Amino acid sequence: MLNPQERTDETNLPTAARDDGSGADVPLSVYDLTVAYHRKPVIWDVGFDLPAGQLIGIVGPNGAGKSTLLKAVMDLIPRASGRVRIFGDTYRDNRHRVGYVPQRESVDWQFPVSALDVVAMGLYDKIGWCRPVRKKHRDQAREALTRVGIGDLADRQISQLSGGQQQRTFLARALVQDADLYLMDEPFAAVDAATERAIVEILRDLKARGKTAAVIHHDLQTVPEYFDYVVLLNMRVVAHGAVEETFTQDNLQKTYGGRLTLLDEVTEAMRRRESSI
Amino acid sequence: MISETSLSMTGPFLSMTGPFLSMTGKAPCLGFSWSWMLDGWIVVVGALSAVASSLLGNFLVLRKMSMLGDAITHAVLPGIAVAFLVSQTRSSLPMFVGAVVVGLLTALFTEWIRGAGGVDEGASMGVVFTSLFALGLVILVQTADAVDLDPNCVLYGSIELTPLDTVAVLGYQVPRAAAVLSVVTVINALFVLLFFKELRLTSFDPALATTMGFSSTWMHYGLMVLVSVTAVACFESVGSILVVAMFVVPAAAAYMLTDRLGVMIAISVALAIISAVLGHLMALSIPTWIGYRSTTTSGMIAVAAGGLFFAAATFGPRHGVVVKLVRRQLLSLRILCDDIVASLFRGEELEHPAPKTTWLAGELFASTWSMKMALTLLRRRGEVVVHDDALRLTEIGRERGQRLVRSHRLWEQYLVDRAGSGAERIHDQAERFEHFTDRNLRDELARETDAPVEDPHGRPIPDEN
């Protein structure tokens, strides 16, 4: 693999590259991040700084490694190489400043909990080990559910919520976490129009309160409307920057249509090597 | 009736049971005898092992790894066998250590095979526990001559003998199994109470739990340690079949009965106790009805638990088969009533003569039986009168028919106007919606469609009454 320092101008490197404690104002800095499943790279040499206080869309085709990127940032999956800094520090040190909204399909909605129980989970970190969920926590959770517009469904078992209501429950859970950086994995997937509007409202509200949200997004049409900043990802970062400059036909072509010939070739070679052993 | 049914397996120990036998009372109505000192303790031991297992079983079921309880229960055998080999005693401590080590290895190997080999969890469990179980059997058979250990006892347990092996606790003679299982039950209960929140989070959303610093891996292995300890503590007395059943069955039954985790755990504990009591009573009584002596209590407890699960699956309030069936029948009856009233209203609108019951049943694709049910209901409510087999609406019925037809036509208007549906598809949708439309919804529909007087087919929309 190329050493990025030979390739890129030092001043353009993500703050995570220096690792000198700088970048406390950068919500998320990623440098040289590579993740592989069964030695096949899923994301390769990913690096960027995200600007604070903005709504950031992470866009790319299926299998581009978008979810993998978020999971690797939060140490949920091992990384082959690279460095991640959250507000200038490691994830472990700053994890209380990060709120995570996983994909809706990632949990079992038949699980015997109510919407309120799920939202209260966002407070477990603050409550701490072995302490029970108290009334003030439940009140806080109920308030968050009201904020996302489903306060009256608080006591419903979660399988009795519609897809949009389930997504709002997840968002309410992220809201009670009261984080500074939100990482959301496809919150807009398969929700009704009303929920989509509600989510956009919530995102704008977060931005107004100075929070940063990095959101995996599929609908290219709405990117300029919803987001200020965009990361175009297809195994590696194709481009990142303000939407007006970066979200161009040319870059989209590179992300979705353009073949990453050399990378494809080396991946193919690795796969052949693997199977011949 | 046979008076020492419960002692049928205790032949060699009869000399020890002198003081107990004096307490044996007759229960002639049930057809068997009951001794609190024997049967009471048997039930207590059965209930304790059932409760200890089912407490953890809730989380095994919810984490979709019920069979890991099964796997560990079998796989700990080589741990016990090696502990015998090394320590040459039957004392509990080396057995526990050996079993817990192998129990954890089972969980680790299962994870490892799943991750590295890309084999699904069920298959990798199958590989690990059969291999370990077989290894345990081989070691046991090889050492059986040298060490005093009976493989049968490990497999089937001997709950009927537990009251005879006692230890002194606070000056009382208590069966050793009861003492050990009490400790395990308390530990499991404390684990579930203290880590309730953490167990709920790591079982529901392990990724979020990990990002919050509640390591789902550590919770997993904590659970596995307790599953191993519980398995060893229980199957010495009640046998592995009952342990496996108790890890899964009460929790699965409780899952059918509630949608709250705390309630589910409480119900599973109650079901575990009921199974133990019921199981022992069944073991004592049922065989005597057909002229045999009492049967194995462990087996009967598992059978009782299975019976309770079946009852929960059949009659449960939310997932139960019967309730679902009844609810569906009631709904279709309600819809049929609506349909009768609405079509009578439409008939009056067009000044058709009052229809016959059989003709209307044919129109609405209703069976004679359900038509009869619906008409009985409608007549009792005073909405329909039957005169010379012809059906007519009463004033109350006419009002309801008007509301239904209003709902139906407002929906058609809305679907064409607002949802952009084609005119040929709207009737079926409106036909479904009209049954679930109340006054508020109708007002809203009228507002959204600018209070129309005609539906898209040009028929008048009746006023609200």
XYZ file of C-alpha atoms in Angstrom:
742
model
C 0.000 0.000 0.000
C 1.143 3.498 -0.710
C 2.306 5.549 2.165
C -0.155 8.450 2.017
C 2.506 10.882 3.138
C 4.437 10.327 -0.066
C 1.342 10.938 -2.045
C -0.362 13.829 -0.366
C 0.690 17.212 0.754
C 1.243 17.229 4.524
C -1.152 20.129 5.082
C -4.052 18.219 3.519
C -3.730 15.259 5.854
C -6.529 14.610 8.355
C -5.713 15.833 11.853
C -5.740 12.220 12.990
C -2.546 11.702 10.973
C -0.559 14.010 13.239
C -1.946 12.510 16.435
C -0.496 15.302 18.519
C -3.714 15.989 20.392
C -4.732 18.651 17.910
C -8.125 18.649 16.255
C -10.234 18.926 19.407
C -12.685 20.879 17.268
C -12.862 18.151 14.619
C -15.762 15.815 15.495
C -14.401 12.931 13.475
C -11.040 12.516 11.876
C -10.116 9.334 10.064
C -6.680 8.558 8.683
C -5.467 5.620 6.609
C -8.396 3.439 7.720
C -8.539 -0.030 6.210
C -10.988 -2.760 7.194
C -10.974 -6.258 5.757
C -13.295 -9.233 6.029
C -11.478 -12.500 5.467
C -8.487 -10.510 4.241
C -10.543 -8.910 1.509
C -10.571 -5.147 2.026
C -13.992 -3.578 2.458
C -12.750 -0.052 2.912
C -9.269 0.959 1.968
C -7.095 3.837 3.046
C -10.019 6.026 4.040
C -9.163 9.460 5.393
C -11.058 12.700 6.052
C -11.868 15.348 8.625
C -15.529 16.136 9.219
C -16.449 19.774 9.871
C -18.141 20.560 13.183
C -21.760 21.637 13.461
C -22.833 20.400 10.042
C -25.065 17.733 8.582
C -22.902 15.296 6.662
C -24.162 12.768 4.148
C -22.160 9.603 3.585
C -23.062 8.423 0.114
C -22.014 5.509 -2.031
C -23.288 2.385 -3.812
C -24.269 -0.840 -2.041
C -21.240 -2.629 -0.690
C -19.197 0.569 -0.694
C -18.405 0.042 2.979
C -20.519 2.830 4.477
C -21.798 0.842 7.465
C -18.379 -0.722 7.845
C -16.862 2.749 8.095
C -19.194 3.759 10.932
C -18.668 0.469 12.770
C -14.897 0.713 12.422
C -15.002 4.259 13.784
C -16.778 2.972 16.898
C -14.433 -0.019 17.376
C -17.315 -2.406 16.689
C -15.218 -4.260 14.132
C -11.442 -4.610 14.067
C -9.477 -2.473 11.653
C -6.527 -3.666 9.659
C -4.866 -0.283 9.899
C -5.600 3.363 10.477
C -6.342 5.870 13.144
C -9.625 7.399 14.264
C -9.957 10.507 16.415
C -13.182 11.844 17.936
C -12.746 15.488 18.947
C -9.007 14.937 18.939
C -9.047 11.851 21.153
C -9.575 8.120 20.801
C -13.075 6.716 20.521
C -12.654 4.962 23.845
C -11.959 8.249 25.606
C -14.705 10.196 23.885
C -17.362 7.587 23.292
C -19.855 9.407 25.534
C -19.800 12.225 22.970
C -20.942 9.896 20.192
C -24.548 8.850 19.587
C -25.227 5.869 17.333
C -28.377 5.077 15.369
C -27.953 1.557 13.958
C -29.841 0.181 10.984
C -33.394 -0.697 11.841
C -32.934 -4.305 10.696
C -30.034 -4.797 13.093
C -32.273 -5.609 16.072
C -35.080 -8.060 16.832
C -38.296 -6.017 16.988
C -40.125 -8.907 18.643
C -37.994 -8.368 21.738
C -40.203 -7.853 24.823
C -39.554 -4.149 25.424
C -41.672 -1.032 24.962
C -40.708 2.011 22.906
C -40.006 3.798 26.187
C -37.656 1.004 27.308
C -35.730 1.289 24.048
C -35.352 5.057 24.344
C -34.259 4.743 27.987
C -31.403 2.525 26.755
C -29.803 5.717 25.477
C -29.352 6.719 29.110
C -27.778 3.482 30.371
C -24.298 4.924 29.919
C -25.129 7.814 32.233
C -26.998 5.609 34.708
C -23.979 3.328 35.003
C -23.450 -0.340 35.844
C -25.951 -2.166 38.063
C -28.104 0.897 38.791
C -31.769 0.715 37.892
C -33.649 2.928 35.427
C -35.524 5.452 37.574
C -38.586 7.586 37.043
C -36.609 10.663 36.006
C -34.930 8.601 33.280
C -38.274 7.335 32.068
C -39.615 10.902 32.044
C -36.628 11.980 29.989
C -37.243 9.134 27.545
C -40.930 10.012 27.278
C -40.000 13.605 26.520
C -37.698 12.483 23.705
C -40.469 10.328 22.245
C -42.757 13.358 22.315
C -40.086 15.343 20.531
C -40.042 12.871 17.649
C -43.835 12.908 17.576
C -44.779 9.523 19.051
C -45.125 10.338 22.746
C -48.505 8.592 22.848
C -46.963 5.278 21.738
C -44.431 5.106 24.571
C -45.860 1.980 26.169
C -46.336 -0.022 22.990
C -44.323 -3.158 22.457
C -41.941 -2.276 19.637
C -43.228 -4.804 17.096
C -46.553 -2.951 17.200
C -44.958 0.182 15.794
C -44.810 0.936 12.086
C -41.433 1.108 10.359
C -41.394 4.884 10.567
C -42.323 4.810 14.261
C -39.554 2.299 14.925
C -37.064 4.605 13.226
C -38.308 7.522 15.326
C -37.843 5.409 18.450
C -34.215 4.871 17.482
C -33.795 8.601 16.882
C -35.339 9.430 20.251
C -32.851 7.045 21.827
C -30.000 8.895 20.132
C -31.428 12.223 21.300
C -31.424 11.237 24.989
C -27.777 10.231 24.598
C -27.159 13.964 24.216
C -24.038 13.420 22.137
C -22.019 15.939 20.135
C -21.459 13.687 17.154
C -24.224 11.479 15.802
C -23.513 8.531 13.531
C -26.652 7.314 11.788
C -26.884 4.219 9.612
C -29.600 4.791 7.016
C -32.264 6.450 9.160
C -34.231 7.256 6.003
C -34.436 3.659 4.768
C -38.017 2.530 4.129
C -39.800 5.230 6.131
C -42.988 7.063 5.179
C -42.945 10.666 3.980
C -44.104 12.034 7.348
C -41.274 10.273 9.161
C -38.766 11.470 6.574
C -39.855 15.070 7.219
C -39.707 14.481 10.985
C -36.167 13.114 10.732
C -35.045 16.090 8.676
C -36.551 18.402 11.302
C -34.649 16.582 14.036
C -31.397 16.768 12.078
C -31.813 20.520 11.559
C -32.641 20.950 15.218
C -29.439 19.089 16.127
C -27.464 21.324 13.813
C -29.040 24.425 15.338
C -27.783 23.234 18.711
C -24.242 22.922 17.356
C -24.203 19.134 16.968
C -22.665 17.238 14.095
C -24.446 14.365 12.366
C -22.907 11.952 9.876
C -25.722 10.141 8.104
C -25.518 7.259 5.665
C -27.903 8.150 2.893
C -29.164 6.432 -0.222
C -31.428 8.875 -1.988
C -29.142 11.014 -4.144
C -32.022 13.370 -5.033
C -32.323 14.701 -1.505
C -28.606 15.029 -0.681
C -28.289 18.742 -1.598
C -31.488 19.500 0.310
C -30.647 17.634 3.515
C -26.885 17.936 3.874
C -24.172 20.598 4.017
C -21.237 18.332 3.506
C -20.815 15.034 1.726
C -18.435 12.083 1.822
C -18.539 10.053 -1.373
C -17.407 6.545 -0.579
C -16.738 3.523 -2.691
C -14.277 1.367 -0.792
C -12.090 4.446 -0.625
C -13.064 8.083 -0.331
C -13.777 9.351 -3.837
C -14.316 12.918 -2.664
C -15.390 14.825 0.397
C -16.294 18.442 0.897
C -19.094 20.972 0.904
C -22.091 19.713 -1.074
C -21.997 22.570 -3.631
C -18.436 21.797 -4.711
C -18.236 18.068 -4.122
C -21.625 16.676 -5.045
C -20.979 16.947 -8.778
C -21.950 14.752 -11.694
C -18.293 13.997 -12.242
C -17.698 12.812 -8.679
C -20.909 10.798 -8.649
C -19.797 9.128 -11.856
C -16.547 8.189 -10.154
C -18.379 6.896 -7.074
C -21.094 4.886 -8.765
C -20.008 4.242 -12.323
C -16.270 4.594 -12.492
C -14.328 1.388 -12.208
C -11.543 1.390 -9.661
C -9.491 -0.678 -12.043
C -6.233 -1.008 -10.170
C -7.902 -1.651 -6.833
C -10.254 -4.131 -8.452
C -7.347 -5.947 -9.967
C -5.334 -6.217 -6.802
C -8.411 -7.362 -4.856
C -9.074 -9.998 -7.470
C -5.454 -11.100 -7.287
C -5.693 -11.398 -3.518
C -8.855 -13.430 -3.774
C -7.232 -15.801 -6.275
C -4.243 -16.218 -4.022
C -6.513 -16.976 -1.051
C -8.472 -19.660 -2.839
C -5.392 -21.329 -4.308
C -3.928 -21.970 -0.877
C -52.583 -48.492 46.643
C -48.853 -48.815 46.920
C -47.720 -46.873 49.932
C -44.021 -46.306 49.244
C -44.290 -45.294 45.630
C -41.836 -42.492 46.118
C -39.356 -44.902 47.602
C -39.401 -47.285 44.686
C -35.884 -46.314 43.691
C -34.523 -46.142 47.179
C -34.535 -49.810 48.051
C -30.995 -50.058 49.427
C -31.502 -46.964 51.530
C -34.727 -48.009 53.189
C -32.944 -48.580 56.454
C -32.018 -44.908 56.482
C -35.539 -43.726 55.971
C -37.028 -44.897 59.230
C -37.756 -41.468 60.661
C -39.105 -40.245 57.339
C -41.537 -43.112 56.913
C -43.304 -42.240 60.136
C -44.259 -38.948 58.550
C -45.772 -40.551 55.498
C -49.400 -39.574 55.240
C -52.067 -41.120 53.082
C -53.805 -39.078 50.448
C -56.409 -41.614 49.374
C -58.288 -39.295 47.073
C -55.215 -38.804 44.869
C -54.307 -42.446 44.840
C -50.746 -42.070 46.125
C -48.994 -41.339 49.370
C -47.119 -38.158 50.096
C -44.298 -37.659 52.549
C -43.216 -34.135 53.198
C -39.722 -35.245 54.186
C -39.294 -37.097 50.883
C -41.713 -35.767 48.329
C -41.514 -32.268 49.773
C -37.765 -32.179 49.312
C -37.969 -33.772 45.880
C -40.298 -30.972 44.794
C -38.045 -28.352 46.390
C -34.971 -29.707 44.589
C -36.890 -29.906 41.313
C -38.247 -26.382 41.722
C -34.860 -24.913 42.641
C -33.136 -26.407 39.620
C -36.024 -25.329 37.412
C -35.931 -21.760 38.732
C -32.130 -21.476 38.564
C -32.146 -22.637 34.931
C -35.141 -20.671 33.740
C -33.802 -17.383 35.164
C -30.891 -17.627 32.746
C -33.030 -19.314 30.099
C -34.910 -16.062 29.446
C -31.764 -14.510 28.058
C -30.758 -17.639 26.153
C -34.154 -17.599 24.429
C -34.046 -13.859 23.719
C -30.496 -14.043 22.387
C -31.617 -16.838 20.068
C -29.130 -19.268 21.548
C -31.449 -21.604 23.424
C -29.472 -24.540 22.164
C -26.300 -23.244 23.778
C -27.855 -24.329 27.082
C -28.232 -27.788 25.597
C -24.714 -27.729 24.183
C -23.097 -26.674 27.441
C -25.115 -29.148 29.491
C -23.711 -31.983 27.396
C -20.293 -30.557 26.768
C -19.359 -30.144 30.433
C -19.130 -33.927 30.752
C -15.416 -34.159 29.856
C -14.750 -31.364 32.334
C -16.328 -33.426 35.081
C -14.582 -36.590 33.948
C -11.164 -34.951 33.870
C -11.846 -33.365 37.252
C -12.461 -36.892 38.588
C -9.330 -38.201 36.979
C -7.185 -35.461 38.414
C -8.686 -35.112 41.869
C -9.833 -38.730 42.358
C -12.704 -37.494 44.513
C -16.364 -36.863 44.052
C -16.209 -33.587 45.895
C -18.053 -30.764 44.243
C -15.380 -28.132 43.849
C -13.130 -29.806 41.242
C -16.259 -30.848 39.348
C -17.496 -27.283 39.258
C -14.173 -25.914 38.114
C -13.798 -28.577 35.427
C -17.331 -28.050 34.188
C -17.113 -24.265 34.082
C -13.820 -24.374 32.180
C -15.255 -26.725 29.577
C -18.530 -24.783 29.482
C -16.634 -21.631 28.610
C -14.562 -23.530 26.061
C -17.811 -24.637 24.430
C -18.970 -21.041 24.103
C -15.541 -19.967 22.830
C -15.200 -22.826 20.321
C -18.721 -22.187 19.055
C -17.938 -18.535 18.453
C -14.605 -19.405 16.887
C -15.943 -22.001 14.473
C -18.762 -19.671 13.500
C -16.426 -16.748 12.898
C -13.485 -18.507 11.297
C -15.264 -21.226 9.367
C -18.302 -19.232 8.331
C -20.494 -22.042 9.693
C -23.837 -21.023 11.150
C -24.229 -20.999 14.913
C -26.458 -24.078 15.153
C -24.046 -26.221 13.159
C -20.967 -25.026 15.025
C -22.702 -25.765 18.342
C -23.557 -29.209 17.060
C -19.932 -29.858 16.184
C -18.561 -28.632 19.493
C -20.943 -30.234 21.919
C -21.160 -33.659 20.298
C -17.358 -33.845 20.125
C -16.912 -32.786 23.729
C -19.762 -34.963 24.977
C -18.338 -38.000 23.194
C -14.886 -37.245 24.573
C -16.400 -37.038 28.056
C -18.140 -40.387 27.639
C -14.914 -42.034 26.459
C -13.009 -40.721 29.460
C -15.808 -41.727 31.818
C -16.045 -45.272 30.502
C -12.274 -45.649 30.665
C -12.130 -44.491 34.250
C -15.375 -45.999 35.476
C -13.524 -48.997 36.926
C -11.074 -46.869 38.823
C -13.402 -44.113 39.975
C -16.768 -44.416 41.588
C -18.881 -42.650 38.990
C -21.876 -43.830 37.062
C -22.454 -42.329 33.595
C -26.166 -43.104 33.892
C -26.396 -40.927 36.935
C -24.897 -38.002 35.040
C -27.351 -38.474 32.199
C -30.588 -39.083 34.029
C -29.893 -37.686 37.478
C -31.506 -39.152 40.548
C -33.845 -36.626 42.058
C -35.613 -39.387 44.031
C -32.398 -40.023 45.989
C -31.582 -36.410 46.801
C -33.477 -36.281 50.160
C -31.217 -39.033 51.485
C -27.885 -37.251 51.035
C -28.072 -34.511 53.620
C -25.791 -31.870 55.039
C -26.242 -29.777 58.178
C -27.176 -26.171 57.509
C -27.707 -23.980 60.588
C -28.388 -27.068 62.647
C -30.936 -28.535 60.233
C -30.420 -31.597 58.097
C -31.014 -30.407 54.539
C -30.521 -32.417 51.365
C -27.158 -31.497 49.892
C -28.721 -30.889 46.475
C -31.213 -28.431 47.962
C -28.409 -26.522 49.693
C -26.238 -26.353 46.557
C -29.144 -25.420 44.296
C -30.305 -22.714 46.701
C -26.915 -21.080 46.433
C -26.955 -21.328 42.625
C -30.501 -19.967 42.457
C -29.579 -17.005 44.643
C -26.490 -16.292 42.514
C -28.532 -16.439 39.298
C -31.272 -14.264 40.761
C -28.724 -11.685 41.888
C -27.084 -11.771 38.468
C -30.400 -11.136 36.730
C -31.452 -8.434 39.214
C -28.152 -6.558 39.319
C -27.469 -6.771 35.588
C -31.078 -6.568 34.422
C -30.439 -3.368 32.508
C -27.165 -4.588 31.025
C -28.632 -7.960 30.041
C -31.574 -6.258 28.388
C -29.355 -3.895 26.416
C -26.767 -6.462 25.327
C -29.485 -8.931 24.338
C -31.520 -6.378 22.377
C -28.831 -4.269 20.735
C -25.294 -5.607 21.272
C -23.765 -2.971 18.969
C -25.196 -0.050 20.929
C -24.248 -1.777 24.200
C -20.656 -2.074 23.045
C -20.483 1.558 21.933
C -21.684 2.505 25.424
C -19.009 0.438 27.113
C -21.296 -2.388 28.220
C -19.312 -5.102 26.510
C -21.737 -7.615 25.065
C -18.871 -10.108 24.851
C -18.300 -9.963 28.607
C -22.019 -10.255 29.331
C -22.109 -13.245 26.986
C -19.319 -15.047 28.783
C -20.674 -14.061 32.199
C -23.930 -15.691 31.197
C -22.057 -18.745 29.914
C -20.187 -19.170 33.228
C -23.478 -19.188 35.106
C -25.083 -21.516 32.568
C -22.195 -23.947 33.099
C -22.379 -23.708 36.897
C -26.149 -24.151 36.827
C -25.935 -27.077 34.439
C -23.480 -28.939 36.693
C -25.343 -28.128 39.896
C -28.626 -29.282 38.414
C -27.866 -32.322 36.407
C -26.226 -34.145 39.260
C -29.627 -34.230 40.890
C -32.153 -33.891 38.093
C -30.326 -35.098 34.988
C -29.398 -33.347 31.795
C -32.762 -33.735 30.051
C -34.486 -31.666 32.699
C -31.748 -29.010 32.699
C -32.005 -28.577 28.948
C -35.798 -28.378 29.186
C -35.673 -25.837 31.996
C -33.217 -23.578 30.188
C -35.661 -23.226 27.316
C -39.254 -24.241 27.985
C -40.468 -21.943 30.821
C -38.828 -18.909 29.208
C -40.259 -19.736 25.795
C -43.723 -20.200 27.329
C -43.420 -16.898 29.224
C -42.411 -15.213 25.946
C -45.793 -16.233 24.533
C -47.634 -14.671 27.452
C -46.225 -11.154 27.778
C -44.354 -8.409 25.980
C -42.439 -7.047 28.974
C -39.064 -8.470 29.913
C -39.512 -8.190 33.691
C -42.905 -9.861 33.528
C -41.496 -12.546 31.246
C -38.834 -13.452 33.812
C -41.388 -13.529 36.638
C -43.743 -15.745 34.623
C -40.926 -18.103 33.654
C -40.023 -18.543 37.331
C -43.654 -19.216 38.229
C -43.956 -21.739 35.401
C -40.734 -23.431 36.538
C -42.131 -23.908 40.056
C -45.498 -25.078 38.776
C -43.768 -27.592 36.472
C -41.803 -29.011 39.402
C -44.868 -29.465 41.631
C -47.053 -30.708 38.814
C -44.298 -32.961 37.481
C -43.770 -34.755 40.767
C -47.504 -35.163 41.372
C -47.865 -36.563 37.873
C -44.936 -38.908 38.395
C -46.573 -40.249 41.533
C -50.134 -40.454 40.309
C -50.432 -41.019 36.590
C -48.673 -44.414 36.409
C -50.799 -45.749 39.268
C -53.982 -45.042 37.305
C -52.895 -47.609 34.755
C -51.537 -50.036 37.299
C -47.811 -49.169 37.333
C -45.581 -47.826 40.053
C -44.493 -44.216 40.037
C -42.213 -43.054 37.232
C -39.210 -40.756 37.058
C -39.898 -37.317 38.446
C -37.280 -35.534 36.319
C -38.912 -36.781 33.159
C -42.364 -35.802 34.366
C -41.242 -32.290 35.314
C -39.991 -31.821 31.756
C -43.269 -33.237 30.433
C -45.242 -30.865 32.671
C -43.199 -27.914 31.420
C -43.876 -29.006 27.847
C -47.585 -29.192 28.660
C -47.520 -25.690 30.119
C -45.761 -24.406 26.999
C -48.403 -26.027 24.842
C -51.122 -24.358 26.914
C -49.368 -20.984 26.643
C -48.958 -21.353 22.884
C -52.614 -22.295 22.524
C -54.317 -19.935 24.952
C -51.776 -17.099 25.313
C -53.359 -13.637 25.162
C -51.225 -12.229 22.357
C -49.530 -15.005 20.431
C -51.944 -17.781 21.452
C -53.523 -19.748 18.615
C -57.006 -19.760 20.154
C -57.063 -16.036 20.865
C -55.902 -15.235 17.344
C -58.592 -17.495 15.931
C -61.337 -15.999 18.111
C -60.197 -12.469 17.357
C -60.239 -13.139 13.634
C -63.720 -14.702 13.859
C -65.067 -11.755 15.855
C -63.624 -9.298 13.363
C -65.121 -11.079 10.386
C -68.475 -11.259 12.195
C -68.336 -7.503 12.833
C -67.499 -6.850 9.211
C -70.349 -9.067 8.039
C -72.787 -7.140 10.280
C -71.515 -3.877 8.758
C -71.868 -5.304 5.254
C -75.456 -6.436 5.852
C -76.500 -3.058 7.222
C -74.698 -1.138 4.465
C -76.143 -3.198 1.632
C -79.671 -2.935 3.095
C -79.144 0.831 3.185
C -78.028 0.870 -0.453
C -81.053 -1.256 -1.391
C -83.397 1.235 0.272
C -81.605 4.068 -1.498
C -82.402 2.482 -4.860
C -85.919 1.588 -3.643
C -85.349 -2.124 -4.216
C -87.742 -4.483 -2.424
C -86.501 -5.900 0.909
C -84.075 -8.747 0.115
C -84.351 -12.367 1.324
C -81.749 -13.719 3.754
C -80.441 -16.350 1.348
C -80.098 -13.867 -1.521
C -78.140 -11.410 0.649
C -75.930 -14.210 1.987
C -75.048 -15.050 -1.606
C -74.337 -11.397 -2.411
C -71.975 -11.069 0.560
C -70.312 -14.496 0.099
C -71.361 -15.409 3.663
C -71.976 -18.951 4.870
C -75.425 -19.818 6.209
C -73.985 -20.252 9.680
C -72.168 -16.915 9.857
C -75.193 -15.176 8.288
C -77.354 -16.649 11.055
C -74.879 -15.430 13.720
C -74.743 -11.940 12.228
C -78.522 -11.630 11.943
C -79.022 -12.794 15.529
C -76.590 -10.108 16.641
C -78.199 -7.409 14.486
C -81.720 -8.257 15.693
C -80.599 -8.184 19.301
C -79.089 -4.753 18.714
C -82.374 -3.720 17.114
C -80.823 -2.705 13.815
C -82.542 -5.226 11.528
C -85.988 -6.875 11.574
C -86.870 -10.062 9.706
C -90.355 -10.200 8.310
C -91.477 -13.122 6.104
C -87.776 -13.926 5.571
C -87.297 -10.404 4.148
C -84.736 -8.140 5.813
C -85.531 -4.552 6.720
C -83.567 -1.861 8.578
C -84.929 -0.277 11.741
C -84.363 3.414 12.372
C -81.203 2.639 14.372
C -79.997 0.319 11.633
C -80.671 2.931 8.978
C -78.553 5.476 10.840
C -75.670 3.041 11.058
C -76.023 2.116 7.403
C -75.935 5.786 6.512
C -72.714 6.284 8.481
C -71.102 3.283 6.805
C -72.095 4.326 3.301
C -70.951 7.862 4.061
C -67.562 6.538 5.173
C -67.308 4.365 2.083
C -68.084 7.136 -0.396
C -65.949 9.710 1.388
C -63.051 7.289 1.176
C -63.629 6.775 -2.541
C -63.660 10.508 -3.029
C -60.502 10.891 -0.954
C -58.645 8.116 -2.763
C -59.365 9.630 -6.167
C -58.900 13.231 -5.043
C -55.937 13.055 -2.740
C -54.184 9.741 -3.219
C -54.504 9.741 -7.007
C -55.872 6.200 -7.191
C -57.561 4.936 -10.334
C -61.368 4.772 -10.110
C -61.408 1.001 -10.728
C -59.360 0.199 -7.596
C -60.993 2.470 -5.043
C -64.074 0.409 -4.260
C -62.173 -2.486 -2.708
C -60.019 -0.194 -0.604
C -62.970 1.871 0.579
C -64.803 -1.374 1.355
C -61.979 -2.275 3.776
C -61.548 1.184 5.289
C -65.239 1.822 5.988
C -65.221 -0.712 8.832
C -62.485 1.156 10.673
C -63.660 4.729 10.177
C -65.117 6.643 13.117
C -66.802 10.044 13.368
C -63.519 11.974 13.747
C -61.946 10.319 10.741
C -65.073 10.974 8.671
C -65.049 14.658 9.578
C -61.408 14.847 8.626
C -62.124 13.075 5.330
C -64.934 15.530 4.574
C -62.637 18.444 5.329
C -59.814 17.080 3.177
C -62.152 16.480 0.235
C -64.043 19.809 0.648
C -67.294 18.193 1.868
C -68.405 16.652 -1.421
C -72.031 15.705 -2.055
C -71.264 12.986 -4.606
C -68.674 10.206 -4.765
C -66.535 9.592 -7.896
C -69.220 7.221 -9.251
C -71.790 10.038 -9.012
C -73.725 8.548 -6.075
C -74.850 10.883 -3.299
C -72.826 10.987 -0.097
C -75.333 10.925 2.765
C -75.074 13.500 5.549
C -73.674 12.803 8.975
C -76.509 11.818 11.349
